[in-house]
PDB file of C-alpha atoms in Angstrom:
ATOM      1  CA  UNK A 156     -25.770  43.941  42.416  1.00  0.00           C
ATOM      2  CA  UNK A 157     -26.611  41.043  40.127  1.00  0.00           C
ATOM      3  CA  UNK A 158     -24.025  40.068  37.518  1.00  0.00           C
ATOM      4  CA  UNK A 159     -24.823  37.829  34.579  1.00  0.00           C
ATOM      5  CA  UNK A 160     -22.327  36.379  32.118  1.00  0.00           C
ATOM      6  CA  UNK A 161     -23.999  36.240  28.701  1.00  0.00           C
ATOM      7  CA  UNK A 162     -20.928  35.671  26.532  1.00  0.00           C
ATOM      8  CA  UNK A 163     -17.530  34.425  27.725  1.00  0.00           C
ATOM      9  CA  UNK A 164     -15.628  33.543  24.538  1.00  0.00           C
ATOM     10  CA  UNK A 165     -13.068  35.679  22.782  1.00  0.00           C
ATOM     11  CA  UNK A 166     -12.229  36.475  19.168  1.00  0.00           C
ATOM     12  CA  UNK A 167     -15.094  34.688  17.426  1.00  0.00           C
ATOM     13  CA  UNK A 168     -18.210  32.712  18.415  1.00  0.00           C
ATOM     14  CA  UNK A 169     -17.401  29.055  18.960  1.00  0.00           C
ATOM     15  CA  UNK A 170     -20.516  26.846  19.017  1.00  0.00           C
ATOM     16  CA  UNK A 171     -20.001  23.295  20.188  1.00  0.00           C
ATOM     17  CA  UNK A 172     -19.134  20.796  17.449  1.00  0.00           C
ATOM     18  CA  UNK A 173     -20.642  17.326  17.079  1.00  0.00           C
ATOM     19  CA  UNK A 174     -17.349  15.784  18.233  1.00  0.00           C
ATOM     20  CA  UNK A 175     -17.221  17.982  21.308  1.00  0.00           C
ATOM     21  CA  UNK A 176     -20.813  17.057  22.165  1.00  0.00           C
ATOM     22  CA  UNK A 177     -19.972  13.372  21.795  1.00  0.00           C
ATOM     23  CA  UNK A 178     -16.931  13.816  24.049  1.00  0.00           C
ATOM     24  CA  UNK A 179     -19.182  15.458  26.656  1.00  0.00           C
ATOM     25  CA  UNK A 180     -21.585  12.499  26.601  1.00  0.00           C
ATOM     26  CA  UNK A 181     -18.771   9.995  26.886  1.00  0.00           C
ATOM     27  CA  UNK A 182     -17.293  11.835  29.856  1.00  0.00           C
ATOM     28  CA  UNK A 183     -20.710  12.137  31.476  1.00  0.00           C
ATOM     29  CA  UNK A 184     -21.376   8.413  31.128  1.00  0.00           C
ATOM     30  CA  UNK A 185     -17.971   7.542  32.532  1.00  0.00           C
ATOM     31  CA  UNK A 186     -18.305   9.818  35.558  1.00  0.00           C
ATOM     32  CA  UNK A 187     -21.978   9.083  36.164  1.00  0.00           C
ATOM     33  CA  UNK A 188     -21.377   5.325  36.179  1.00  0.00           C
ATOM     34  CA  UNK A 189     -18.585   5.659  38.740  1.00  0.00           C
ATOM     35  CA  UNK A 190     -20.618   8.054  40.885  1.00  0.00           C
ATOM     36  CA  UNK A 191     -23.729   5.848  40.821  1.00  0.00           C
ATOM     37  CA  UNK A 192     -21.800   2.689  41.632  1.00  0.00           C
ATOM     38  CA  UNK A 193     -20.054   4.445  44.495  1.00  0.00           C
ATOM     39  CA  UNK A 194     -22.999   6.179  46.132  1.00  0.00           C
ATOM     40  CA  UNK A 195     -26.180   4.977  44.472  1.00  0.00           C
ATOM     41  CA  UNK A 196     -27.020   8.611  43.673  1.00  0.00           C
ATOM     42  CA  UNK A 197     -30.013   9.648  41.593  1.00  0.00           C
ATOM     43  CA  UNK A 198     -29.529  10.985  38.071  1.00  0.00           C
ATOM     44  CA  UNK A 199     -30.403  14.492  39.247  1.00  0.00           C
ATOM     45  CA  UNK A 200     -27.860  14.363  42.073  1.00  0.00           C
ATOM     46  CA  UNK A 201     -25.191  13.040  39.726  1.00  0.00           C
ATOM     47  CA  UNK A 202     -25.815  15.816  37.215  1.00  0.00           C
ATOM     48  CA  UNK A 203     -25.612  18.492  39.918  1.00  0.00           C
ATOM     49  CA  UNK A 204     -22.332  17.113  41.186  1.00  0.00           C
ATOM     50  CA  UNK A 205     -20.743  16.631  37.770  1.00  0.00           C
ATOM     51  CA  UNK A 206     -21.927  19.862  36.141  1.00  0.00           C
ATOM     52  CA  UNK A 207     -18.690  21.794  36.789  1.00  0.00           C
ATOM     53  CA  UNK A 208     -16.868  19.166  34.715  1.00  0.00           C
ATOM     54  CA  UNK A 209     -19.335  18.473  31.924  1.00  0.00           C
ATOM     55  CA  UNK A 210     -21.537  21.596  31.846  1.00  0.00           C
ATOM     56  CA  UNK A 211     -21.143  23.984  28.917  1.00  0.00           C
ATOM     57  CA  UNK A 212     -18.840  26.993  29.167  1.00  0.00           C
ATOM     58  CA  UNK A 213     -20.609  28.574  26.204  1.00  0.00           C
ATOM     59  CA  UNK A 214     -19.739  29.803  22.737  1.00  0.00           C
ATOM     60  CA  UNK A 215     -21.001  33.402  22.615  1.00  0.00           C
ATOM     61  CA  UNK A 216     -18.596  36.326  22.572  1.00  0.00           C
ATOM     62  CA  UNK A 217     -18.209  38.882  25.314  1.00  0.00           C
ATOM     63  CA  UNK A 218     -21.206  40.411  27.071  1.00  0.00           C
ATOM     64  CA  UNK A 219     -21.954  40.987  30.765  1.00  0.00           C
ATOM     65  CA  UNK A 220     -25.164  42.360  32.257  1.00  0.00           C
ATOM     66  CA  UNK A 221     -25.254  44.052  35.660  1.00  0.00           C
ATOM     67  CA  UNK A 222     -28.543  44.998  37.286  1.00  0.00           C
ATOM     68  CA  UNK A 223     -28.912  47.165  40.363  1.00  0.00           C
ATOM     69  CA  UNK A 224     -32.524  47.677  41.408  1.00  0.00           C
ATOM     70  CA  UNK A 225     -34.136  48.704  38.091  1.00  0.00           C
ATOM     71  CA  UNK A 226     -30.946  49.935  36.415  1.00  0.00           C
ATOM     72  CA  UNK A 227     -29.461  47.768  33.664  1.00  0.00           C
ATOM     73  CA  UNK A 228     -25.799  48.110  32.710  1.00  0.00           C
ATOM     74  CA  UNK A 229     -24.379  46.129  29.781  1.00  0.00           C
ATOM     75  CA  UNK A 230     -20.664  45.663  29.210  1.00  0.00           C
ATOM     76  CA  UNK A 231     -19.766  45.016  25.573  1.00  0.00           C
ATOM     77  CA  UNK A 232     -22.025  43.747  22.836  1.00  0.00           C
ATOM     78  CA  UNK A 233     -20.658  40.413  21.694  1.00  0.00           C
ATOM     79  CA  UNK A 234     -23.068  37.746  20.476  1.00  0.00           C
ATOM     80  CA  UNK A 235     -24.201  37.143  24.054  1.00  0.00           C
ATOM     81  CA  UNK A 236     -26.275  40.320  23.908  1.00  0.00           C
ATOM     82  CA  UNK A 237     -28.725  38.714  21.456  1.00  0.00           C
ATOM     83  CA  UNK A 238     -30.049  36.343  24.136  1.00  0.00           C
ATOM     84  CA  UNK A 239     -30.482  39.249  26.538  1.00  0.00           C
ATOM     85  CA  UNK A 240     -32.487  41.137  23.931  1.00  0.00           C
ATOM     86  CA  UNK A 241     -34.683  38.127  23.209  1.00  0.00           C
ATOM     87  CA  UNK A 242     -35.459  37.724  26.912  1.00  0.00           C
ATOM     88  CA  UNK A 243     -36.334  41.406  27.290  1.00  0.00           C
ATOM     89  CA  UNK A 244     -38.754  41.216  24.350  1.00  0.00           C
ATOM     90  CA  UNK A 245     -40.600  38.216  25.797  1.00  0.00           C
ATOM     91  CA  UNK A 246     -42.213  40.461  28.411  1.00  0.00           C
ATOM     92  CA  UNK A 247     -41.959  43.702  26.472  1.00  0.00           C
ATOM     93  CA  UNK A 248     -44.585  46.390  27.054  1.00  0.00           C
ATOM     94  CA  UNK A 249     -44.914  48.805  24.137  1.00  0.00           C
ATOM     95  CA  UNK A 250     -46.499  51.376  26.461  1.00  0.00           C
ATOM     96  CA  UNK A 251     -43.567  51.353  28.873  1.00  0.00           C
ATOM     97  CA  UNK A 252     -40.231  53.169  28.540  1.00  0.00           C
ATOM     98  CA  UNK A 253     -36.992  51.181  28.774  1.00  0.00           C
ATOM     99  CA  UNK A 254     -33.459  52.451  29.296  1.00  0.00           C
ATOM    100  CA  UNK A 255     -30.131  50.635  29.034  1.00  0.00           C
ATOM    101  CA  UNK A 256     -26.573  51.787  29.733  1.00  0.00           C
ATOM    102  CA  UNK A 257     -24.011  50.107  27.467  1.00  0.00           C
ATOM    103  CA  UNK A 258     -20.299  50.401  28.231  1.00  0.00           C
ATOM    104  CA  UNK A 259     -17.906  49.479  25.431  1.00  0.00           C
ATOM    105  CA  UNK A 260     -14.358  48.413  26.258  1.00  0.00           C
ATOM    106  CA  UNK A 261     -13.158  48.540  22.639  1.00  0.00           C
ATOM    107  CA  UNK A 262     -14.528  48.012  19.167  1.00  0.00           C
ATOM    108  CA  UNK A 263     -13.008  44.748  17.993  1.00  0.00           C
ATOM    109  CA  UNK A 264     -15.594  42.526  16.311  1.00  0.00           C
ATOM    110  CA  UNK A 265     -16.095  40.111  19.176  1.00  0.00           C
ATOM    111  CA  UNK A 266     -17.209  42.996  21.402  1.00  0.00           C
ATOM    112  CA  UNK A 267     -19.660  44.564  18.929  1.00  0.00           C
ATOM    113  CA  UNK A 268     -20.971  41.868  16.621  1.00  0.00           C
ATOM    114  CA  UNK A 269     -24.084  41.036  18.653  1.00  0.00           C
ATOM    115  CA  UNK A 270     -25.595  44.522  18.654  1.00  0.00           C
ATOM    116  CA  UNK A 271     -27.298  44.316  15.215  1.00  0.00           C
ATOM    117  CA  UNK A 272     -29.318  41.408  16.671  1.00  0.00           C
ATOM    118  CA  UNK A 273     -30.238  43.118  19.972  1.00  0.00           C
ATOM    119  CA  UNK A 274     -34.019  43.228  19.563  1.00  0.00           C
ATOM    120  CA  UNK A 275     -34.812  46.160  21.895  1.00  0.00           C
ATOM    121  CA  UNK A 276     -32.677  48.433  19.682  1.00  0.00           C
ATOM    122  CA  UNK A 277     -35.493  48.282  17.104  1.00  0.00           C
ATOM    123  CA  UNK A 278     -38.203  49.531  19.481  1.00  0.00           C
ATOM    124  CA  UNK A 279     -39.102  53.256  19.725  1.00  0.00           C
ATOM    125  CA  UNK A 280     -39.778  53.175  23.476  1.00  0.00           C
ATOM    126  CA  UNK A 281     -36.183  52.078  24.211  1.00  0.00           C
ATOM    127  CA  UNK A 282     -33.392  54.478  25.136  1.00  0.00           C
ATOM    128  CA  UNK A 283     -29.829  53.259  24.641  1.00  0.00           C
ATOM    129  CA  UNK A 284     -26.944  55.092  26.308  1.00  0.00           C
ATOM    130  CA  UNK A 285     -23.510  54.218  24.914  1.00  0.00           C
ATOM    131  CA  UNK A 286     -20.377  54.974  26.941  1.00  0.00           C
ATOM    132  CA  UNK A 287     -16.728  54.566  25.992  1.00  0.00           C
ATOM    133  CA  UNK A 288     -13.372  56.349  26.140  1.00  0.00           C
ATOM    134  CA  UNK A 289     -12.710  55.072  22.615  1.00  0.00           C
ATOM    135  CA  UNK A 290     -12.508  58.009  20.164  1.00  0.00           C
ATOM    136  CA  UNK A 291     -15.651  58.665  18.090  1.00  0.00           C
ATOM    137  CA  UNK A 292     -17.674  55.835  19.561  1.00  0.00           C
ATOM    138  CA  UNK A 293     -20.727  57.015  17.613  1.00  0.00           C
ATOM    139  CA  UNK A 294     -18.884  56.812  14.295  1.00  0.00           C
ATOM    140  CA  UNK A 295     -17.480  53.386  15.080  1.00  0.00           C
ATOM    141  CA  UNK A 296     -20.890  51.931  15.843  1.00  0.00           C
ATOM    142  CA  UNK A 297     -22.437  53.508  12.766  1.00  0.00           C
ATOM    143  CA  UNK A 298     -19.666  52.075  10.597  1.00  0.00           C
ATOM    144  CA  UNK A 299     -20.606  48.536  11.641  1.00  0.00           C
ATOM    145  CA  UNK A 300     -24.080  49.264  10.264  1.00  0.00           C
ATOM    146  CA  UNK A 301     -22.872  50.561   6.915  1.00  0.00           C
ATOM    147  CA  UNK A 302     -25.035  48.969   4.203  1.00  0.00           C
ATOM    148  CA  UNK A 303     -21.977  47.087   2.884  1.00  0.00           C
ATOM    149  CA  UNK A 304     -21.834  45.109   6.115  1.00  0.00           C
ATOM    150  CA  UNK A 305     -25.398  45.077   7.489  1.00  0.00           C
ATOM    151  CA  UNK A 306     -28.744  45.935   5.878  1.00  0.00           C
ATOM    152  CA  UNK A 307     -30.065  48.135   8.710  1.00  0.00           C
ATOM    153  CA  UNK A 308     -28.371  51.419   9.635  1.00  0.00           C
ATOM    154  CA  UNK A 309     -28.206  52.766  13.177  1.00  0.00           C
ATOM    155  CA  UNK A 310     -30.647  55.505  12.168  1.00  0.00           C
ATOM    156  CA  UNK A 311     -33.172  52.937  10.957  1.00  0.00           C
ATOM    157  CA  UNK A 312     -33.133  51.175  14.325  1.00  0.00           C
ATOM    158  CA  UNK A 313     -36.088  52.832  16.068  1.00  0.00           C
ATOM    159  CA  UNK A 314     -34.588  53.180  19.554  1.00  0.00           C
ATOM    160  CA  UNK A 315     -33.294  56.479  20.883  1.00  0.00           C
ATOM    161  CA  UNK A 316     -29.500  56.494  21.027  1.00  0.00           C
ATOM    162  CA  UNK A 317     -27.319  58.765  23.141  1.00  0.00           C
ATOM    163  CA  UNK A 318     -23.520  58.674  22.957  1.00  0.00           C
ATOM    164  CA  UNK A 319     -21.420  59.559  26.004  1.00  0.00           C
ATOM    165  CA  UNK A 320     -17.783  60.158  25.086  1.00  0.00           C
ATOM    166  CA  UNK A 321     -15.769  59.381  28.214  1.00  0.00           C
ATOM    167  CA  UNK A 322     -12.350  60.587  29.231  1.00  0.00           C
ATOM    168  CA  UNK A 323      -9.742  58.070  30.324  1.00  0.00           C
ATOM    169  CA  UNK A 324     -10.118  57.409  34.075  1.00  0.00           C
ATOM    170  CA  UNK A 325     -13.357  59.391  34.218  1.00  0.00           C
ATOM    171  CA  UNK A 326     -15.963  58.348  36.794  1.00  0.00           C
ATOM    172  CA  UNK A 327     -19.608  58.087  35.731  1.00  0.00           C
ATOM    173  CA  UNK A 328     -22.472  57.953  38.238  1.00  0.00           C
ATOM    174  CA  UNK A 329     -25.773  56.346  37.219  1.00  0.00           C
ATOM    175  CA  UNK A 330     -28.451  56.043  39.924  1.00  0.00           C
ATOM    176  CA  UNK A 331     -25.781  55.950  42.648  1.00  0.00           C
ATOM    177  CA  UNK A 332     -23.740  53.331  40.762  1.00  0.00           C
ATOM    178  CA  UNK A 333     -20.124  54.414  40.208  1.00  0.00           C
ATOM    179  CA  UNK A 334     -18.369  53.299  37.027  1.00  0.00           C
ATOM    180  CA  UNK A 335     -14.661  54.073  36.605  1.00  0.00           C
ATOM    181  CA  UNK A 336     -12.344  53.173  33.718  1.00  0.00           C
ATOM    182  CA  UNK A 337      -8.651  52.606  33.084  1.00  0.00           C
ATOM    183  CA  UNK A 338      -6.759  51.978  29.848  1.00  0.00           C
ATOM    184  CA  UNK A 339      -5.374  48.451  29.372  1.00  0.00           C
ATOM    185  CA  UNK A 340      -2.618  47.187  27.084  1.00  0.00           C
ATOM    186  CA  UNK A 341      -4.287  45.793  23.963  1.00  0.00           C
ATOM    187  CA  UNK A 342      -3.925  46.497  20.214  1.00  0.00           C
ATOM    188  CA  UNK A 343      -6.017  49.564  19.410  1.00  0.00           C
ATOM    189  CA  UNK A 344      -6.479  50.333  23.128  1.00  0.00           C
ATOM    190  CA  UNK A 345      -8.953  48.764  25.505  1.00  0.00           C
ATOM    191  CA  UNK A 346     -10.547  49.861  28.770  1.00  0.00           C
ATOM    192  CA  UNK A 347     -11.422  48.110  31.996  1.00  0.00           C
ATOM    193  CA  UNK A 348     -14.395  49.237  34.080  1.00  0.00           C
ATOM    194  CA  UNK A 349     -14.821  49.157  37.841  1.00  0.00           C
ATOM    195  CA  UNK A 350     -18.437  49.153  39.050  1.00  0.00           C
ATOM    196  CA  UNK A 351     -19.164  50.075  42.669  1.00  0.00           C
ATOM    197  CA  UNK A 352     -22.460  50.084  44.514  1.00  0.00           C
ATOM    198  CA  UNK A 353     -23.491  49.536  48.125  1.00  0.00           C
ATOM    199  CA  UNK A 354     -19.964  48.752  49.251  1.00  0.00           C
ATOM    200  CA  UNK A 355     -19.514  46.036  46.601  1.00  0.00           C
ATOM    201  CA  UNK A 356     -17.270  46.157  43.543  1.00  0.00           C
ATOM    202  CA  UNK A 357     -16.955  44.324  40.234  1.00  0.00           C
ATOM    203  CA  UNK A 358     -14.068  44.880  37.812  1.00  0.00           C
ATOM    204  CA  UNK A 359     -14.612  44.093  34.141  1.00  0.00           C
ATOM    205  CA  UNK A 360     -11.141  43.632  32.617  1.00  0.00           C
ATOM    206  CA  UNK A 361     -11.112  41.667  29.366  1.00  0.00           C
ATOM    207  CA  UNK A 362      -8.554  41.815  26.538  1.00  0.00           C
ATOM    208  CA  UNK A 363      -5.364  42.869  28.294  1.00  0.00           C
ATOM    209  CA  UNK A 364      -1.704  41.888  28.364  1.00  0.00           C
ATOM    210  CA  UNK A 365       0.489  42.313  31.429  1.00  0.00           C
ATOM    211  CA  UNK A 366       3.681  40.309  30.928  1.00  0.00           C
ATOM    212  CA  UNK A 367       5.631  43.035  29.109  1.00  0.00           C
ATOM    213  CA  UNK A 368       4.425  46.027  31.116  1.00  0.00           C
ATOM    214  CA  UNK A 369       6.448  48.312  33.361  1.00  0.00           C
ATOM    215  CA  UNK A 370       6.224  48.033  37.139  1.00  0.00           C
ATOM    216  CA  UNK A 371       4.535  51.431  37.191  1.00  0.00           C
ATOM    217  CA  UNK A 372       1.733  50.244  34.890  1.00  0.00           C
ATOM    218  CA  UNK A 373       1.289  46.970  36.765  1.00  0.00           C
ATOM    219  CA  UNK A 374       1.007  48.877  40.032  1.00  0.00           C
ATOM    220  CA  UNK A 375      -1.676  51.120  38.503  1.00  0.00           C
ATOM    221  CA  UNK A 376      -3.681  48.061  37.448  1.00  0.00           C
ATOM    222  CA  UNK A 377      -3.332  46.543  40.911  1.00  0.00           C
ATOM    223  CA  UNK A 378      -4.565  49.785  42.437  1.00  0.00           C
ATOM    224  CA  UNK A 379      -7.577  49.770  40.076  1.00  0.00           C
ATOM    225  CA  UNK A 380      -8.404  46.141  40.967  1.00  0.00           C
ATOM    226  CA  UNK A 381      -7.725  46.676  44.691  1.00  0.00           C
ATOM    227  CA  UNK A 382     -10.101  44.894  47.086  1.00  0.00           C
ATOM    228  CA  UNK A 383     -12.619  44.073  44.343  1.00  0.00           C
ATOM    229  CA  UNK A 384     -15.253  41.511  45.239  1.00  0.00           C
ATOM    230  CA  UNK A 385     -14.961  40.137  41.694  1.00  0.00           C
ATOM    231  CA  UNK A 386     -12.276  40.574  39.062  1.00  0.00           C
ATOM    232  CA  UNK A 387     -13.527  39.447  35.640  1.00  0.00           C
ATOM    233  CA  UNK A 388     -10.240  38.702  33.916  1.00  0.00           C
ATOM    234  CA  UNK A 389      -8.954  37.822  30.445  1.00  0.00           C
ATOM    235  CA  UNK A 390      -7.485  34.295  30.522  1.00  0.00           C
ATOM    236  CA  UNK A 391      -7.432  33.718  26.767  1.00  0.00           C
ATOM    237  CA  UNK A 392      -3.994  32.047  26.782  1.00  0.00           C
ATOM    238  CA  UNK A 393      -2.132  29.385  28.633  1.00  0.00           C
ATOM    239  CA  UNK A 394       0.877  30.807  30.504  1.00  0.00           C
ATOM    240  CA  UNK A 395       3.249  29.512  27.791  1.00  0.00           C
ATOM    241  CA  UNK A 396       1.160  31.113  25.038  1.00  0.00           C
ATOM    242  CA  UNK A 397       1.136  34.402  26.903  1.00  0.00           C
ATOM    243  CA  UNK A 398       4.931  34.444  27.096  1.00  0.00           C
ATOM    244  CA  UNK A 399       5.249  33.621  23.380  1.00  0.00           C
ATOM    245  CA  UNK A 400       2.638  36.039  22.011  1.00  0.00           C
ATOM    246  CA  UNK A 401       4.031  39.422  22.960  1.00  0.00           C
ATOM    247  CA  UNK A 402       1.779  42.369  22.063  1.00  0.00           C
ATOM    248  CA  UNK A 403      -1.135  40.115  21.063  1.00  0.00           C
ATOM    249  CA  UNK A 404      -3.088  41.681  23.902  1.00  0.00           C
ATOM    250  CA  UNK A 405      -4.250  38.783  26.076  1.00  0.00           C
ATOM    251  CA  UNK A 406      -3.387  37.157  29.388  1.00  0.00           C
ATOM    252  CA  UNK A 407      -3.564  33.878  31.305  1.00  0.00           C
ATOM    253  CA  UNK A 408      -5.140  32.440  34.439  1.00  0.00           C
ATOM    254  CA  UNK A 409      -1.777  32.337  36.210  1.00  0.00           C
ATOM    255  CA  UNK A 410      -1.162  36.030  35.629  1.00  0.00           C
ATOM    256  CA  UNK A 411      -4.708  36.678  36.800  1.00  0.00           C
ATOM    257  CA  UNK A 412      -3.989  34.887  40.079  1.00  0.00           C
ATOM    258  CA  UNK A 413      -0.811  36.922  40.560  1.00  0.00           C
ATOM    259  CA  UNK A 414      -2.576  40.238  40.057  1.00  0.00           C
ATOM    260  CA  UNK A 415      -5.674  39.257  42.029  1.00  0.00           C
ATOM    261  CA  UNK A 416      -3.671  38.182  45.080  1.00  0.00           C
ATOM    262  CA  UNK A 417      -1.521  41.306  44.987  1.00  0.00           C
ATOM    263  CA  UNK A 418      -4.700  43.406  44.698  1.00  0.00           C
ATOM    264  CA  UNK A 419      -6.466  41.529  47.528  1.00  0.00           C
ATOM    265  CA  UNK A 420      -9.321  40.497  45.215  1.00  0.00           C
ATOM    266  CA  UNK A 421     -11.883  38.124  46.715  1.00  0.00           C
ATOM    267  CA  UNK A 422     -13.103  36.259  43.605  1.00  0.00           C
ATOM    268  CA  UNK A 423     -11.399  35.834  40.234  1.00  0.00           C
ATOM    269  CA  UNK A 424     -13.549  34.839  37.252  1.00  0.00           C
ATOM    270  CA  UNK A 425     -11.591  33.781  34.172  1.00  0.00           C
ATOM    271  CA  UNK A 426     -13.101  34.731  30.827  1.00  0.00           C
ATOM    272  CA  UNK A 427     -12.511  35.483  27.119  1.00  0.00           C
ATOM    273  CA  UNK A 428     -11.850  31.772  26.540  1.00  0.00           C
ATOM    274  CA  UNK A 429     -10.034  31.047  23.282  1.00  0.00           C
ATOM    275  CA  UNK A 430     -12.325  29.711  20.517  1.00  0.00           C
ATOM    276  CA  UNK A 431      -9.889  26.936  19.555  1.00  0.00           C
ATOM    277  CA  UNK A 432      -9.919  25.474  23.081  1.00  0.00           C
ATOM    278  CA  UNK A 433     -12.738  23.090  23.962  1.00  0.00           C
ATOM    279  CA  UNK A 434     -14.276  22.996  27.423  1.00  0.00           C
ATOM    280  CA  UNK A 435     -12.035  20.155  28.609  1.00  0.00           C
ATOM    281  CA  UNK A 436      -8.891  22.061  27.698  1.00  0.00           C
ATOM    282  CA  UNK A 437     -10.148  25.198  29.427  1.00  0.00           C
ATOM    283  CA  UNK A 438     -10.827  23.175  32.589  1.00  0.00           C
ATOM    284  CA  UNK A 439      -7.314  21.727  32.381  1.00  0.00           C
ATOM    285  CA  UNK A 440      -5.913  25.262  32.280  1.00  0.00           C
ATOM    286  CA  UNK A 441      -7.999  26.075  35.357  1.00  0.00           C
ATOM    287  CA  UNK A 442      -6.619  23.022  37.173  1.00  0.00           C
ATOM    288  CA  UNK A 443      -3.047  24.082  36.376  1.00  0.00           C
ATOM    289  CA  UNK A 444      -3.762  27.584  37.622  1.00  0.00           C
ATOM    290  CA  UNK A 445      -5.291  26.287  40.860  1.00  0.00           C
ATOM    291  CA  UNK A 446      -2.260  24.056  41.378  1.00  0.00           C
ATOM    292  CA  UNK A 447      -0.026  27.089  40.864  1.00  0.00           C
ATOM    293  CA  UNK A 448      -2.067  29.057  43.410  1.00  0.00           C
ATOM    294  CA  UNK A 449      -1.873  26.235  45.959  1.00  0.00           C
ATOM    295  CA  UNK A 450       1.899  25.829  45.595  1.00  0.00           C
ATOM    296  CA  UNK A 451       2.814  29.512  45.367  1.00  0.00           C
ATOM    297  CA  UNK A 452       0.237  31.019  47.740  1.00  0.00           C
ATOM    298  CA  UNK A 453      -0.811  28.184  50.060  1.00  0.00           C
ATOM    299  CA  UNK A 454      -2.546  30.550  52.488  1.00  0.00           C
ATOM    300  CA  UNK A 455      -4.504  32.464  49.854  1.00  0.00           C
ATOM    301  CA  UNK A 456      -8.268  32.836  50.221  1.00  0.00           C
ATOM    302  CA  UNK A 457      -8.731  33.900  46.593  1.00  0.00           C
ATOM    303  CA  UNK A 458     -11.537  31.956  44.925  1.00  0.00           C
ATOM    304  CA  UNK A 459     -10.857  31.208  41.244  1.00  0.00           C
ATOM    305  CA  UNK A 460     -13.592  30.081  38.830  1.00  0.00           C
ATOM    306  CA  UNK A 461     -14.318  29.902  35.135  1.00  0.00           C
ATOM    307  CA  UNK A 462     -16.852  32.354  33.775  1.00  0.00           C
ATOM    308  CA  UNK A 463     -19.580  30.256  32.169  1.00  0.00           C
ATOM    309  CA  UNK A 464     -22.305  31.504  29.904  1.00  0.00           C
ATOM    310  CA  UNK A 465     -25.693  32.281  31.457  1.00  0.00           C
ATOM    311  CA  UNK A 466     -24.295  32.250  35.006  1.00  0.00           C
ATOM    312  CA  UNK A 467     -25.585  34.655  37.657  1.00  0.00           C
ATOM    313  CA  UNK A 468     -23.536  36.038  40.538  1.00  0.00           C
ATOM    314  CA  UNK A 469     -25.099  38.207  43.233  1.00  0.00           C
ATOM    315  CA  UNK A 470     -23.123  40.650  45.378  1.00  0.00           C
ATOM    316  CA  UNK A 471     -25.062  41.721  48.470  1.00  0.00           C
TER     317      UNK A 471
END
C-alpha cells in the first residue's frame, strides 16, 4: 500500500508568500552555516539534514492518493488533485482504459475545489467512481459545476462517472481492499475512512472535533482507529484554539496524540494545516505536541510527523 499526500492544507489554498520564502532562505543560511562550520558537510548533506526544518509543507488543500497494485484510490479532491491529474496525463494512453475510485469525506470547498482541474476527468477512456455517505453526492458535485460557478458541467466532462451512495459505517471492497467509514463531528457532517489491505491499515480522518464529545463517541472513534499503522489526523488548531472554538469542527496535535495512544496507533500524521499558519509555526506546534507526548507518555512508541505535500509513505 503506497500512500501519497498531495494536499495537506485546510480551508483554502495557501501558497507561500515572498516574505515566507525570504524567511526560509534566512533560516537555511543560518542553519547551513552552523552545520558546515561544525562538520564540514557538503551542501547536499546539509540540505538533507535540514529539510525537515526548512522544507515546504505545501499549500494545496486536502487530497490523498493510495495505490495498491494497479488500483488507485483518491481521498477528497482539494487542489492537490490537480497535480495528480497532470502527472497521469504525462504518460496517458488514449487507447487504454483508466479507472479511479474517489472517496469524499464531505463537500466543503477545500475538499472539492480541485476536481474541475483534474485532467483525466475530461478523457472518454477514464472511469471515475465516486463514493460517499453524504446525501445526494451526485447532486452536490454537479452543483459545483453549475455554469454560474464553472464553465464546464459534469456532463460535458468526457469521463464516465458512477456514483456510489454509501451508508454510514458501510464497508466497501475494491480488489480485496477494504474501505470502512464512520461519521465524525464536523459542521454539515464528515466521514473518516479506514483502508485495510494485506494486514496493513491507514485511517483518513480529517475535519473532526473531539473535545466536546461524549465518552461513548470518543470510544467509538478509538475503536475505529484501533491498531492502525497510520492515522492521518486533523491538527488544524493549536490546543488553545481547539478549546476556544467549540463546534468549529477541527482538532489539534495534542488531541491526536491522546487518541492515537489510546487506540494503539503506530504512526500519527498531522494534517489539514491552517492556512494562516506558516511552516515555522506549524513546526512549533509539532514541537509542543512532541514535548507533551514525552512528558505525558514517556514510554510511548507512537511516531508523530507532519504530513507534507508530495510525500510518499509505503506500508508493506
